[in-house]
Amino acid sequence: MRMADGGFEYWIGMFLPQDAPVPEGYEHMDLPEETCALFWIYGSESSGEIYGMSAEALCQAELDRRGWVRKDAGWHFERYNCPRFTTPDAQGNVILDYGVPLASGK
């Protein structure tokens, strides 16, 4: 996900090695190597509580607490990792991985 040309972009895809072939009809984006903060957001996927601005605000608060700075205009990503996201716990909650690139030196 990113903001580009004044609009929000949401790409659905996979992280693959740099030289992986791109199947015909698909697009790709080469992302730079960078340091990212990775958050595990715990909650109900069905209620939507793990998505959106409230979850984003919690992640930003943790970045601020640690003195880390998010890279401006960078990509950020959600990773639906097995089994954290695909297998709800006894309370019906899952863990969404949420990654944001950090500014250099952090």
PDB file of N, CA and C in Angstrom:
ATOM      1  N   MET A   1       0.850  -1.161   0.000  1.00  0.00           N
ATOM      2  CA  MET A   1       0.000   0.000   0.000  1.00  0.00           C
ATOM      3  C   MET A   1       0.898   1.227   0.000  1.00  0.00           C
ATOM      4  N   ARG A   2       0.412   2.276  -0.664  1.00  0.00           N
ATOM      5  CA  ARG A   2       1.153   3.531  -0.656  1.00  0.00           C
ATOM      6  C   ARG A   2       0.262   4.642  -1.211  1.00  0.00           C
ATOM      7  N   MET A   3       0.705   5.855  -0.988  1.00  0.00           N
ATOM      8  CA  MET A   3       0.102   7.024  -1.624  1.00  0.00           C
ATOM      9  C   MET A   3       0.987   7.356  -2.823  1.00  0.00           C
ATOM     10  N   ALA A   4       0.372   7.512  -3.992  1.00  0.00           N
ATOM     11  CA  ALA A   4       1.127   7.832  -5.203  1.00  0.00           C
ATOM     12  C   ALA A   4       0.279   8.724  -6.096  1.00  0.00           C
ATOM     13  N   ASP A   5       0.877   9.772  -6.603  1.00  0.00           N
ATOM     14  CA  ASP A   5       0.169  10.691  -7.495  1.00  0.00           C
ATOM     15  C   ASP A   5      -1.139  11.185  -6.881  1.00  0.00           C
ATOM     16  N   GLY A   6      -1.119  11.454  -5.580  1.00  0.00           N
ATOM     17  CA  GLY A   6      -2.283  11.988  -4.890  1.00  0.00           C
ATOM     18  C   GLY A   6      -3.362  10.978  -4.569  1.00  0.00           C
ATOM     19  N   GLY A   7      -3.117   9.695  -4.824  1.00  0.00           N
ATOM     20  CA  GLY A   7      -4.130   8.679  -4.562  1.00  0.00           C
ATOM     21  C   GLY A   7      -3.562   7.491  -3.811  1.00  0.00           C
ATOM     22  N   PHE A   8      -4.456   6.711  -3.246  1.00  0.00           N
ATOM     23  CA  PHE A   8      -4.085   5.515  -2.488  1.00  0.00           C
ATOM     24  C   PHE A   8      -3.997   4.326  -3.423  1.00  0.00           C
ATOM     25  N   GLU A   9      -2.920   3.566  -3.327  1.00  0.00           N
ATOM     26  CA  GLU A   9      -2.752   2.328  -4.094  1.00  0.00           C
ATOM     27  C   GLU A   9      -2.712   1.150  -3.128  1.00  0.00           C
ATOM     28  N   TYR A  10      -3.429   0.098  -3.471  1.00  0.00           N
ATOM     29  CA  TYR A  10      -3.421  -1.141  -2.699  1.00  0.00           C
ATOM     30  C   TYR A  10      -3.100  -2.264  -3.667  1.00  0.00           C
ATOM     31  N   TRP A  11      -1.920  -2.804  -3.554  1.00  0.00           N
ATOM     32  CA  TRP A  11      -1.482  -3.906  -4.408  1.00  0.00           C
ATOM     33  C   TRP A  11      -1.669  -5.208  -3.643  1.00  0.00           C
ATOM     34  N   ILE A  12      -2.134  -6.228  -4.340  1.00  0.00           N
ATOM     35  CA  ILE A  12      -2.228  -7.565  -3.758  1.00  0.00           C
ATOM     36  C   ILE A  12      -1.175  -8.408  -4.455  1.00  0.00           C
ATOM     37  N   GLY A  13      -0.300  -8.996  -3.675  1.00  0.00           N
ATOM     38  CA  GLY A  13       0.765  -9.750  -4.312  1.00  0.00           C
ATOM     39  C   GLY A  13       1.603 -10.502  -3.317  1.00  0.00           C
ATOM     40  N   MET A  14       2.814 -10.784  -3.755  1.00  0.00           N
ATOM     41  CA  MET A  14       3.745 -11.571  -2.963  1.00  0.00           C
ATOM     42  C   MET A  14       5.117 -10.927  -3.030  1.00  0.00           C
ATOM     43  N   PHE A  15       5.906 -11.126  -1.970  1.00  0.00           N
ATOM     44  CA  PHE A  15       7.312 -10.742  -1.993  1.00  0.00           C
ATOM     45  C   PHE A  15       8.088 -11.898  -2.613  1.00  0.00           C
ATOM     46  N   LEU A  16       8.822 -11.603  -3.678  1.00  0.00           N
ATOM     47  CA  LEU A  16       9.591 -12.625  -4.391  1.00  0.00           C
ATOM     48  C   LEU A  16      11.017 -12.127  -4.609  1.00  0.00           C
ATOM     49  N   PRO A  17      11.935 -13.032  -4.910  1.00  0.00           N
ATOM     50  CA  PRO A  17      13.304 -12.609  -5.208  1.00  0.00           C
ATOM     51  C   PRO A  17      13.333 -11.621  -6.382  1.00  0.00           C
ATOM     52  N   GLN A  18      14.339 -10.812  -6.406  1.00  0.00           N
ATOM     53  CA  GLN A  18      14.453  -9.745  -7.397  1.00  0.00           C
ATOM     54  C   GLN A  18      14.319 -10.225  -8.838  1.00  0.00           C
ATOM     55  N   ASP A  19      14.871 -11.361  -9.176  1.00  0.00           N
ATOM     56  CA  ASP A  19      14.869 -11.823 -10.566  1.00  0.00           C
ATOM     57  C   ASP A  19      13.739 -12.815 -10.876  1.00  0.00           C
ATOM     58  N   ALA A  20      12.733 -12.894 -10.018  1.00  0.00           N
ATOM     59  CA  ALA A  20      11.637 -13.828 -10.263  1.00  0.00           C
ATOM     60  C   ALA A  20      10.873 -13.417 -11.522  1.00  0.00           C
ATOM     61  N   PRO A  21      10.487 -14.381 -12.355  1.00  0.00           N
ATOM     62  CA  PRO A  21       9.736 -14.029 -13.567  1.00  0.00           C
ATOM     63  C   PRO A  21       8.344 -13.512 -13.213  1.00  0.00           C
ATOM     64  N   VAL A  22       7.869 -12.557 -13.998  1.00  0.00           N
ATOM     65  CA  VAL A  22       6.528 -11.996 -13.809  1.00  0.00           C
ATOM     66  C   VAL A  22       5.623 -12.628 -14.863  1.00  0.00           C
ATOM     67  N   PRO A  23       4.596 -13.357 -14.439  1.00  0.00           N
ATOM     68  CA  PRO A  23       3.712 -13.993 -15.420  1.00  0.00           C
ATOM     69  C   PRO A  23       3.032 -12.955 -16.317  1.00  0.00           C
ATOM     70  N   GLU A  24       2.758 -13.351 -17.531  1.00  0.00           N
ATOM     71  CA  GLU A  24       2.088 -12.473 -18.488  1.00  0.00           C
ATOM     72  C   GLU A  24       0.741 -12.025 -17.922  1.00  0.00           C
ATOM     73  N   GLY A  25       0.445 -10.749 -18.081  1.00  0.00           N
ATOM     74  CA  GLY A  25      -0.809 -10.193 -17.587  1.00  0.00           C
ATOM     75  C   GLY A  25      -0.720  -9.631 -16.175  1.00  0.00           C
ATOM     76  N   TYR A  26       0.398  -9.832 -15.500  1.00  0.00           N
ATOM     77  CA  TYR A  26       0.586  -9.319 -14.146  1.00  0.00           C
ATOM     78  C   TYR A  26       1.532  -8.127 -14.166  1.00  0.00           C
ATOM     79  N   GLU A  27       1.419  -7.281 -13.180  1.00  0.00           N
ATOM     80  CA  GLU A  27       2.342  -6.170 -13.005  1.00  0.00           C
ATOM     81  C   GLU A  27       3.240  -6.469 -11.821  1.00  0.00           C
ATOM     82  N   HIS A  28       4.348  -5.751 -11.741  1.00  0.00           N
ATOM     83  CA  HIS A  28       5.229  -5.913 -10.589  1.00  0.00           C
ATOM     84  C   HIS A  28       5.778  -4.554 -10.186  1.00  0.00           C
ATOM     85  N   MET A  29       6.251  -4.503  -8.972  1.00  0.00           N
ATOM     86  CA  MET A  29       6.893  -3.302  -8.450  1.00  0.00           C
ATOM     87  C   MET A  29       8.157  -3.753  -7.741  1.00  0.00           C
ATOM     88  N   ASP A  30       9.287  -3.215  -8.163  1.00  0.00           N
ATOM     89  CA  ASP A  30      10.539  -3.516  -7.483  1.00  0.00           C
ATOM     90  C   ASP A  30      10.671  -2.575  -6.289  1.00  0.00           C
ATOM     91  N   LEU A  31      10.714  -3.143  -5.107  1.00  0.00           N
ATOM     92  CA  LEU A  31      10.840  -2.354  -3.893  1.00  0.00           C
ATOM     93  C   LEU A  31      12.292  -2.310  -3.461  1.00  0.00           C
ATOM     94  N   PRO A  32      12.736  -1.178  -2.950  1.00  0.00           N
ATOM     95  CA  PRO A  32      14.125  -1.095  -2.492  1.00  0.00           C
ATOM     96  C   PRO A  32      14.331  -1.887  -1.203  1.00  0.00           C
ATOM     97  N   GLU A  33      15.548  -2.318  -0.998  1.00  0.00           N
ATOM     98  CA  GLU A  33      15.875  -2.947   0.273  1.00  0.00           C
ATOM     99  C   GLU A  33      15.851  -1.864   1.335  1.00  0.00           C
ATOM    100  N   GLU A  34      15.151  -2.127   2.435  1.00  0.00           N
ATOM    101  CA  GLU A  34      15.070  -1.135   3.500  1.00  0.00           C
ATOM    102  C   GLU A  34      14.727  -1.805   4.819  1.00  0.00           C
ATOM    103  N   THR A  35      14.958  -1.083   5.889  1.00  0.00           N
ATOM    104  CA  THR A  35      14.629  -1.559   7.218  1.00  0.00           C
ATOM    105  C   THR A  35      13.172  -1.226   7.511  1.00  0.00           C
ATOM    106  N   CYS A  36      12.441  -2.210   8.019  1.00  0.00           N
ATOM    107  CA  CYS A  36      11.025  -2.019   8.316  1.00  0.00           C
ATOM    108  C   CYS A  36      10.745  -2.360   9.776  1.00  0.00           C
ATOM    109  N   ALA A  37       9.755  -1.684  10.329  1.00  0.00           N
ATOM    110  CA  ALA A  37       9.186  -2.086  11.612  1.00  0.00           C
ATOM    111  C   ALA A  37       8.037  -3.027  11.287  1.00  0.00           C
ATOM    112  N   LEU A  38       7.953  -4.134  11.997  1.00  0.00           N
ATOM    113  CA  LEU A  38       6.887  -5.106  11.764  1.00  0.00           C
ATOM    114  C   LEU A  38       6.056  -5.238  13.039  1.00  0.00           C
ATOM    115  N   PHE A  39       4.773  -4.947  12.917  1.00  0.00           N
ATOM    116  CA  PHE A  39       3.841  -5.017  14.039  1.00  0.00           C
ATOM    117  C   PHE A  39       2.962  -6.248  13.892  1.00  0.00           C
ATOM    118  N   TRP A  40       2.609  -6.840  15.000  1.00  0.00           N
ATOM    119  CA  TRP A  40       1.617  -7.906  15.017  1.00  0.00           C
ATOM    120  C   TRP A  40       0.366  -7.298  15.642  1.00  0.00           C
ATOM    121  N   ILE A  41      -0.664  -7.118  14.832  1.00  0.00           N
ATOM    122  CA  ILE A  41      -1.908  -6.512  15.300  1.00  0.00           C
ATOM    123  C   ILE A  41      -2.903  -7.633  15.591  1.00  0.00           C
ATOM    124  N   TYR A  42      -3.304  -7.715  16.852  1.00  0.00           N
ATOM    125  CA  TYR A  42      -4.158  -8.801  17.333  1.00  0.00           C
ATOM    126  C   TYR A  42      -5.591  -8.310  17.480  1.00  0.00           C
ATOM    127  N   GLY A  43      -6.524  -9.067  16.923  1.00  0.00           N
ATOM    128  CA  GLY A  43      -7.932  -8.724  17.093  1.00  0.00           C
ATOM    129  C   GLY A  43      -8.808  -9.519  16.152  1.00  0.00           C
ATOM    130  N   SER A  44     -10.038  -9.057  16.023  1.00  0.00           N
ATOM    131  CA  SER A  44     -11.030  -9.740  15.199  1.00  0.00           C
ATOM    132  C   SER A  44     -10.949  -9.273  13.752  1.00  0.00           C
ATOM    133  N   GLU A  45     -10.741 -10.211  12.878  1.00  0.00           N
ATOM    134  CA  GLU A  45     -10.725  -9.888  11.448  1.00  0.00           C
ATOM    135  C   GLU A  45     -12.138  -9.580  10.973  1.00  0.00           C
ATOM    136  N   SER A  46     -13.123 -10.278  11.496  1.00  0.00           N
ATOM    137  CA  SER A  46     -14.499 -10.094  11.031  1.00  0.00           C
ATOM    138  C   SER A  46     -15.077  -8.733  11.433  1.00  0.00           C
ATOM    139  N   SER A  47     -14.621  -8.171  12.551  1.00  0.00           N
ATOM    140  CA  SER A  47     -15.126  -6.860  12.975  1.00  0.00           C
ATOM    141  C   SER A  47     -14.386  -5.717  12.276  1.00  0.00           C
ATOM    142  N   GLY A  48     -13.235  -6.031  11.696  1.00  0.00           N
ATOM    143  CA  GLY A  48     -12.439  -5.002  11.036  1.00  0.00           C
ATOM    144  C   GLY A  48     -11.556  -4.213  11.977  1.00  0.00           C
ATOM    145  N   GLU A  49     -11.527  -4.580  13.261  1.00  0.00           N
ATOM    146  CA  GLU A  49     -10.764  -3.796  14.228  1.00  0.00           C
ATOM    147  C   GLU A  49      -9.251  -3.812  13.980  1.00  0.00           C
ATOM    148  N   ILE A  50      -8.757  -4.803  13.254  1.00  0.00           N
ATOM    149  CA  ILE A  50      -7.309  -4.875  13.007  1.00  0.00           C
ATOM    150  C   ILE A  50      -6.893  -4.051  11.791  1.00  0.00           C
ATOM    151  N   TYR A  51      -7.863  -3.480  11.108  1.00  0.00           N
ATOM    152  CA  TYR A  51      -7.591  -2.634   9.943  1.00  0.00           C
ATOM    153  C   TYR A  51      -7.945  -1.190  10.285  1.00  0.00           C
ATOM    154  N   GLY A  52      -7.520  -0.274   9.463  1.00  0.00           N
ATOM    155  CA  GLY A  52      -7.994   1.094   9.597  1.00  0.00           C
ATOM    156  C   GLY A  52      -7.155   1.969  10.496  1.00  0.00           C
ATOM    157  N   MET A  53      -7.697   3.136  10.757  1.00  0.00           N
ATOM    158  CA  MET A  53      -6.944   4.196  11.411  1.00  0.00           C
ATOM    159  C   MET A  53      -6.670   3.949  12.888  1.00  0.00           C
ATOM    160  N   SER A  54      -7.524   3.221  13.593  1.00  0.00           N
ATOM    161  CA  SER A  54      -7.239   2.987  15.011  1.00  0.00           C
ATOM    162  C   SER A  54      -6.032   2.062  15.176  1.00  0.00           C
ATOM    163  N   ALA A  55      -5.941   1.022  14.355  1.00  0.00           N
ATOM    164  CA  ALA A  55      -4.766   0.149  14.397  1.00  0.00           C
ATOM    165  C   ALA A  55      -3.526   0.906  13.926  1.00  0.00           C
ATOM    166  N   GLU A  56      -3.685   1.718  12.903  1.00  0.00           N
ATOM    167  CA  GLU A  56      -2.578   2.544  12.397  1.00  0.00           C
ATOM    168  C   GLU A  56      -2.064   3.484  13.489  1.00  0.00           C
ATOM    169  N   ALA A  57      -2.976   4.082  14.256  1.00  0.00           N
ATOM    170  CA  ALA A  57      -2.587   5.005  15.323  1.00  0.00           C
ATOM    171  C   ALA A  57      -1.792   4.286  16.419  1.00  0.00           C
ATOM    172  N   LEU A  58      -2.173   3.049  16.740  1.00  0.00           N
ATOM    173  CA  LEU A  58      -1.420   2.281  17.731  1.00  0.00           C
ATOM    174  C   LEU A  58       0.000   2.007  17.245  1.00  0.00           C
ATOM    175  N   CYS A  59       0.138   1.665  15.974  1.00  0.00           N
ATOM    176  CA  CYS A  59       1.468   1.417  15.411  1.00  0.00           C
ATOM    177  C   CYS A  59       2.298   2.700  15.424  1.00  0.00           C
ATOM    178  N   GLN A  60       1.682   3.813  15.043  1.00  0.00           N
ATOM    179  CA  GLN A  60       2.410   5.090  15.040  1.00  0.00           C
ATOM    180  C   GLN A  60       2.842   5.479  16.445  1.00  0.00           C
ATOM    181  N   ALA A  61       1.989   5.227  17.432  1.00  0.00           N
ATOM    182  CA  ALA A  61       2.347   5.536  18.817  1.00  0.00           C
ATOM    183  C   ALA A  61       3.570   4.730  19.255  1.00  0.00           C
ATOM    184  N   GLU A  62       3.645   3.470  18.829  1.00  0.00           N
ATOM    185  CA  GLU A  62       4.801   2.640  19.184  1.00  0.00           C
ATOM    186  C   GLU A  62       6.061   3.139  18.472  1.00  0.00           C
ATOM    187  N   LEU A  63       5.936   3.524  17.216  1.00  0.00           N
ATOM    188  CA  LEU A  63       7.083   4.116  16.519  1.00  0.00           C
ATOM    189  C   LEU A  63       7.570   5.346  17.276  1.00  0.00           C
ATOM    190  N   ASP A  64       6.651   6.215  17.662  1.00  0.00           N
ATOM    191  CA  ASP A  64       7.005   7.439  18.395  1.00  0.00           C
ATOM    192  C   ASP A  64       7.673   7.105  19.720  1.00  0.00           C
ATOM    193  N   ARG A  65       7.124   6.128  20.438  1.00  0.00           N
ATOM    194  CA  ARG A  65       7.681   5.731  21.744  1.00  0.00           C
ATOM    195  C   ARG A  65       9.129   5.291  21.624  1.00  0.00           C
ATOM    196  N   ARG A  66       9.438   4.624  20.524  1.00  0.00           N
ATOM    197  CA  ARG A  66      10.789   4.120  20.310  1.00  0.00           C
ATOM    198  C   ARG A  66      11.713   5.149  19.650  1.00  0.00           C
ATOM    199  N   GLY A  67      11.140   6.265  19.223  1.00  0.00           N
ATOM    200  CA  GLY A  67      11.941   7.279  18.540  1.00  0.00           C
ATOM    201  C   GLY A  67      12.250   6.926  17.101  1.00  0.00           C
ATOM    202  N   TRP A  68      11.465   6.041  16.524  1.00  0.00           N
ATOM    203  CA  TRP A  68      11.657   5.624  15.137  1.00  0.00           C
ATOM    204  C   TRP A  68      10.825   6.513  14.224  1.00  0.00           C
ATOM    205  N   VAL A  69      11.327   6.761  13.034  1.00  0.00           N
ATOM    206  CA  VAL A  69      10.647   7.640  12.086  1.00  0.00           C
ATOM    207  C   VAL A  69      10.266   6.850  10.847  1.00  0.00           C
ATOM    208  N   ARG A  70       9.002   6.932  10.499  1.00  0.00           N
ATOM    209  CA  ARG A  70       8.484   6.268   9.298  1.00  0.00           C
ATOM    210  C   ARG A  70       9.029   6.976   8.058  1.00  0.00           C
ATOM    211  N   LYS A  71       9.373   6.214   7.064  1.00  0.00           N
ATOM    212  CA  LYS A  71       9.849   6.778   5.803  1.00  0.00           C
ATOM    213  C   LYS A  71       8.689   7.482   5.092  1.00  0.00           C
ATOM    214  N   ASP A  72       8.916   8.717   4.677  1.00  0.00           N
ATOM    215  CA  ASP A  72       7.891   9.460   3.948  1.00  0.00           C
ATOM    216  C   ASP A  72       7.606   8.801   2.614  1.00  0.00           C
ATOM    217  N   ALA A  73       6.333   8.726   2.271  1.00  0.00           N
ATOM    218  CA  ALA A  73       5.875   8.225   0.969  1.00  0.00           C
ATOM    219  C   ALA A  73       6.356   6.808   0.670  1.00  0.00           C
ATOM    220  N   GLY A  74       6.645   6.053   1.707  1.00  0.00           N
ATOM    221  CA  GLY A  74       7.087   4.685   1.483  1.00  0.00           C
ATOM    222  C   GLY A  74       5.920   3.721   1.396  1.00  0.00           C
ATOM    223  N   TRP A  75       6.238   2.538   0.962  1.00  0.00           N
ATOM    224  CA  TRP A  75       5.263   1.453   0.960  1.00  0.00           C
ATOM    225  C   TRP A  75       5.038   1.008   2.388  1.00  0.00           C
ATOM    226  N   HIS A  76       3.882   0.527   2.701  1.00  0.00           N
ATOM    227  CA  HIS A  76       3.641  -0.212   3.922  1.00  0.00           C
ATOM    228  C   HIS A  76       2.834  -1.442   3.514  1.00  0.00           C
ATOM    229  N   PHE A  77       2.862  -2.465   4.337  1.00  0.00           N
ATOM    230  CA  PHE A  77       2.266  -3.716   3.875  1.00  0.00           C
ATOM    231  C   PHE A  77       1.564  -4.461   4.996  1.00  0.00           C
ATOM    232  N   GLU A  78       0.577  -5.230   4.592  1.00  0.00           N
ATOM    233  CA  GLU A  78      -0.083  -6.198   5.454  1.00  0.00           C
ATOM    234  C   GLU A  78       0.360  -7.575   4.975  1.00  0.00           C
ATOM    235  N   ARG A  79       0.646  -8.442   5.923  1.00  0.00           N
ATOM    236  CA  ARG A  79       1.046  -9.810   5.570  1.00  0.00           C
ATOM    237  C   ARG A  79       0.115 -10.756   6.311  1.00  0.00           C
ATOM    238  N   TYR A  80      -0.574 -11.562   5.542  1.00  0.00           N
ATOM    239  CA  TYR A  80      -1.562 -12.507   6.085  1.00  0.00           C
ATOM    240  C   TYR A  80      -0.878 -13.858   6.268  1.00  0.00           C
ATOM    241  N   ASN A  81      -0.100 -13.966   7.320  1.00  0.00           N
ATOM    242  CA  ASN A  81       0.804 -15.083   7.537  1.00  0.00           C
ATOM    243  C   ASN A  81       0.088 -16.280   8.168  1.00  0.00           C
ATOM    244  N   CYS A  82       0.408 -17.480   7.642  1.00  0.00           N
ATOM    245  CA  CYS A  82      -0.104 -18.718   8.231  1.00  0.00           C
ATOM    246  C   CYS A  82       0.791 -19.110   9.400  1.00  0.00           C
ATOM    247  N   PRO A  83       0.276 -19.584  10.478  1.00  0.00           N
ATOM    248  CA  PRO A  83      -1.135 -19.706  10.824  1.00  0.00           C
ATOM    249  C   PRO A  83      -1.652 -18.521  11.641  1.00  0.00           C
ATOM    250  N   ARG A  84      -0.792 -17.508  11.898  1.00  0.00           N
ATOM    251  CA  ARG A  84      -1.215 -16.391  12.763  1.00  0.00           C
ATOM    252  C   ARG A  84      -2.510 -15.741  12.286  1.00  0.00           C
ATOM    253  N   PHE A  85      -2.628 -15.571  10.961  1.00  0.00           N
ATOM    254  CA  PHE A  85      -3.808 -14.904  10.426  1.00  0.00           C
ATOM    255  C   PHE A  85      -4.896 -15.883  10.004  1.00  0.00           C
ATOM    256  N   THR A  86      -4.506 -17.050   9.583  1.00  0.00           N
ATOM    257  CA  THR A  86      -5.476 -17.980   8.994  1.00  0.00           C
ATOM    258  C   THR A  86      -6.176 -18.878   9.997  1.00  0.00           C
ATOM    259  N   THR A  87      -5.651 -18.966  11.233  1.00  0.00           N
ATOM    260  CA  THR A  87      -6.239 -19.838  12.250  1.00  0.00           C
ATOM    261  C   THR A  87      -6.605 -19.015  13.481  1.00  0.00           C
ATOM    262  N   PRO A  88      -7.874 -18.629  13.617  1.00  0.00           N
ATOM    263  CA  PRO A  88      -8.284 -17.846  14.793  1.00  0.00           C
ATOM    264  C   PRO A  88      -8.038 -18.617  16.086  1.00  0.00           C
ATOM    265  N   ASP A  89      -7.769 -17.858  17.161  1.00  0.00           N
ATOM    266  CA  ASP A  89      -7.577 -18.480  18.468  1.00  0.00           C
ATOM    267  C   ASP A  89      -8.935 -18.750  19.118  1.00  0.00           C
ATOM    268  N   ALA A  90      -8.923 -19.163  20.380  1.00  0.00           N
ATOM    269  CA  ALA A  90     -10.164 -19.525  21.087  1.00  0.00           C
ATOM    270  C   ALA A  90     -11.144 -18.359  21.192  1.00  0.00           C
ATOM    271  N   GLN A  91     -10.640 -17.131  21.144  1.00  0.00           N
ATOM    272  CA  GLN A  91     -11.504 -15.944  21.193  1.00  0.00           C
ATOM    273  C   GLN A  91     -11.940 -15.488  19.797  1.00  0.00           C
ATOM    274  N   GLY A  92     -11.493 -16.206  18.767  1.00  0.00           N
ATOM    275  CA  GLY A  92     -11.836 -15.836  17.398  1.00  0.00           C
ATOM    276  C   GLY A  92     -10.945 -14.759  16.807  1.00  0.00           C
ATOM    277  N   ASN A  93      -9.830 -14.474  17.473  1.00  0.00           N
ATOM    278  CA  ASN A  93      -8.922 -13.417  17.011  1.00  0.00           C
ATOM    279  C   ASN A  93      -7.754 -13.974  16.217  1.00  0.00           C
ATOM    280  N   VAL A  94      -7.205 -13.113  15.384  1.00  0.00           N
ATOM    281  CA  VAL A  94      -6.048 -13.457  14.555  1.00  0.00           C
ATOM    282  C   VAL A  94      -4.978 -12.377  14.742  1.00  0.00           C
ATOM    283  N   ILE A  95      -3.834 -12.593  14.116  1.00  0.00           N
ATOM    284  CA  ILE A  95      -2.753 -11.608  14.132  1.00  0.00           C
ATOM    285  C   ILE A  95      -2.450 -11.213  12.689  1.00  0.00           C
ATOM    286  N   LEU A  96      -2.568  -9.919  12.426  1.00  0.00           N
ATOM    287  CA  LEU A  96      -2.210  -9.343  11.129  1.00  0.00           C
ATOM    288  C   LEU A  96      -0.824  -8.746  11.248  1.00  0.00           C
ATOM    289  N   ASP A  97       0.091  -9.125  10.368  1.00  0.00           N
ATOM    290  CA  ASP A  97       1.416  -8.508  10.316  1.00  0.00           C
ATOM    291  C   ASP A  97       1.294  -7.202   9.544  1.00  0.00           C
ATOM    292  N   TYR A  98       1.847  -6.123  10.096  1.00  0.00           N
ATOM    293  CA  TYR A  98       1.774  -4.818   9.448  1.00  0.00           C
ATOM    294  C   TYR A  98       3.174  -4.225   9.461  1.00  0.00           C
ATOM    295  N   GLY A  99       3.714  -3.945   8.289  1.00  0.00           N
ATOM    296  CA  GLY A  99       5.075  -3.454   8.177  1.00  0.00           C
ATOM    297  C   GLY A  99       5.137  -2.068   7.585  1.00  0.00           C
ATOM    298  N   VAL A 100       6.027  -1.247   8.145  1.00  0.00           N
ATOM    299  CA  VAL A 100       6.267   0.097   7.620  1.00  0.00           C
ATOM    300  C   VAL A 100       7.771   0.323   7.491  1.00  0.00           C
ATOM    301  N   PRO A 101       8.205   0.921   6.376  1.00  0.00           N
ATOM    302  CA  PRO A 101       9.619   1.212   6.219  1.00  0.00           C
ATOM    303  C   PRO A 101      10.033   2.362   7.125  1.00  0.00           C
ATOM    304  N   LEU A 102      11.246   2.280   7.631  1.00  0.00           N
ATOM    305  CA  LEU A 102      11.774   3.321   8.516  1.00  0.00           C
ATOM    306  C   LEU A 102      12.744   4.205   7.754  1.00  0.00           C
ATOM    307  N   ALA A 103      12.780   5.465   8.177  1.00  0.00           N
ATOM    308  CA  ALA A 103      13.741   6.400   7.595  1.00  0.00           C
ATOM    309  C   ALA A 103      15.147   5.917   7.916  1.00  0.00           C
ATOM    310  N   SER A 104      16.104   6.249   7.078  1.00  0.00           N
ATOM    311  CA  SER A 104      17.480   5.765   7.273  1.00  0.00           C
ATOM    312  C   SER A 104      18.010   6.198   8.627  1.00  0.00           C
ATOM    313  N   GLY A 105      18.823   5.336   9.197  1.00  0.00           N
ATOM    314  CA  GLY A 105      19.449   5.621  10.483  1.00  0.00           C
ATOM    315  C   GLY A 105      18.600   5.232  11.669  1.00  0.00           C
ATOM    316  N   LYS A 106      17.418   4.677  11.445  1.00  0.00           N
ATOM    317  CA  LYS A 106      16.551   4.288  12.568  1.00  0.00           C
ATOM    318  C   LYS A 106      16.333   2.796  12.551  1.00  0.00           C
TER     319      LYS A 106
END
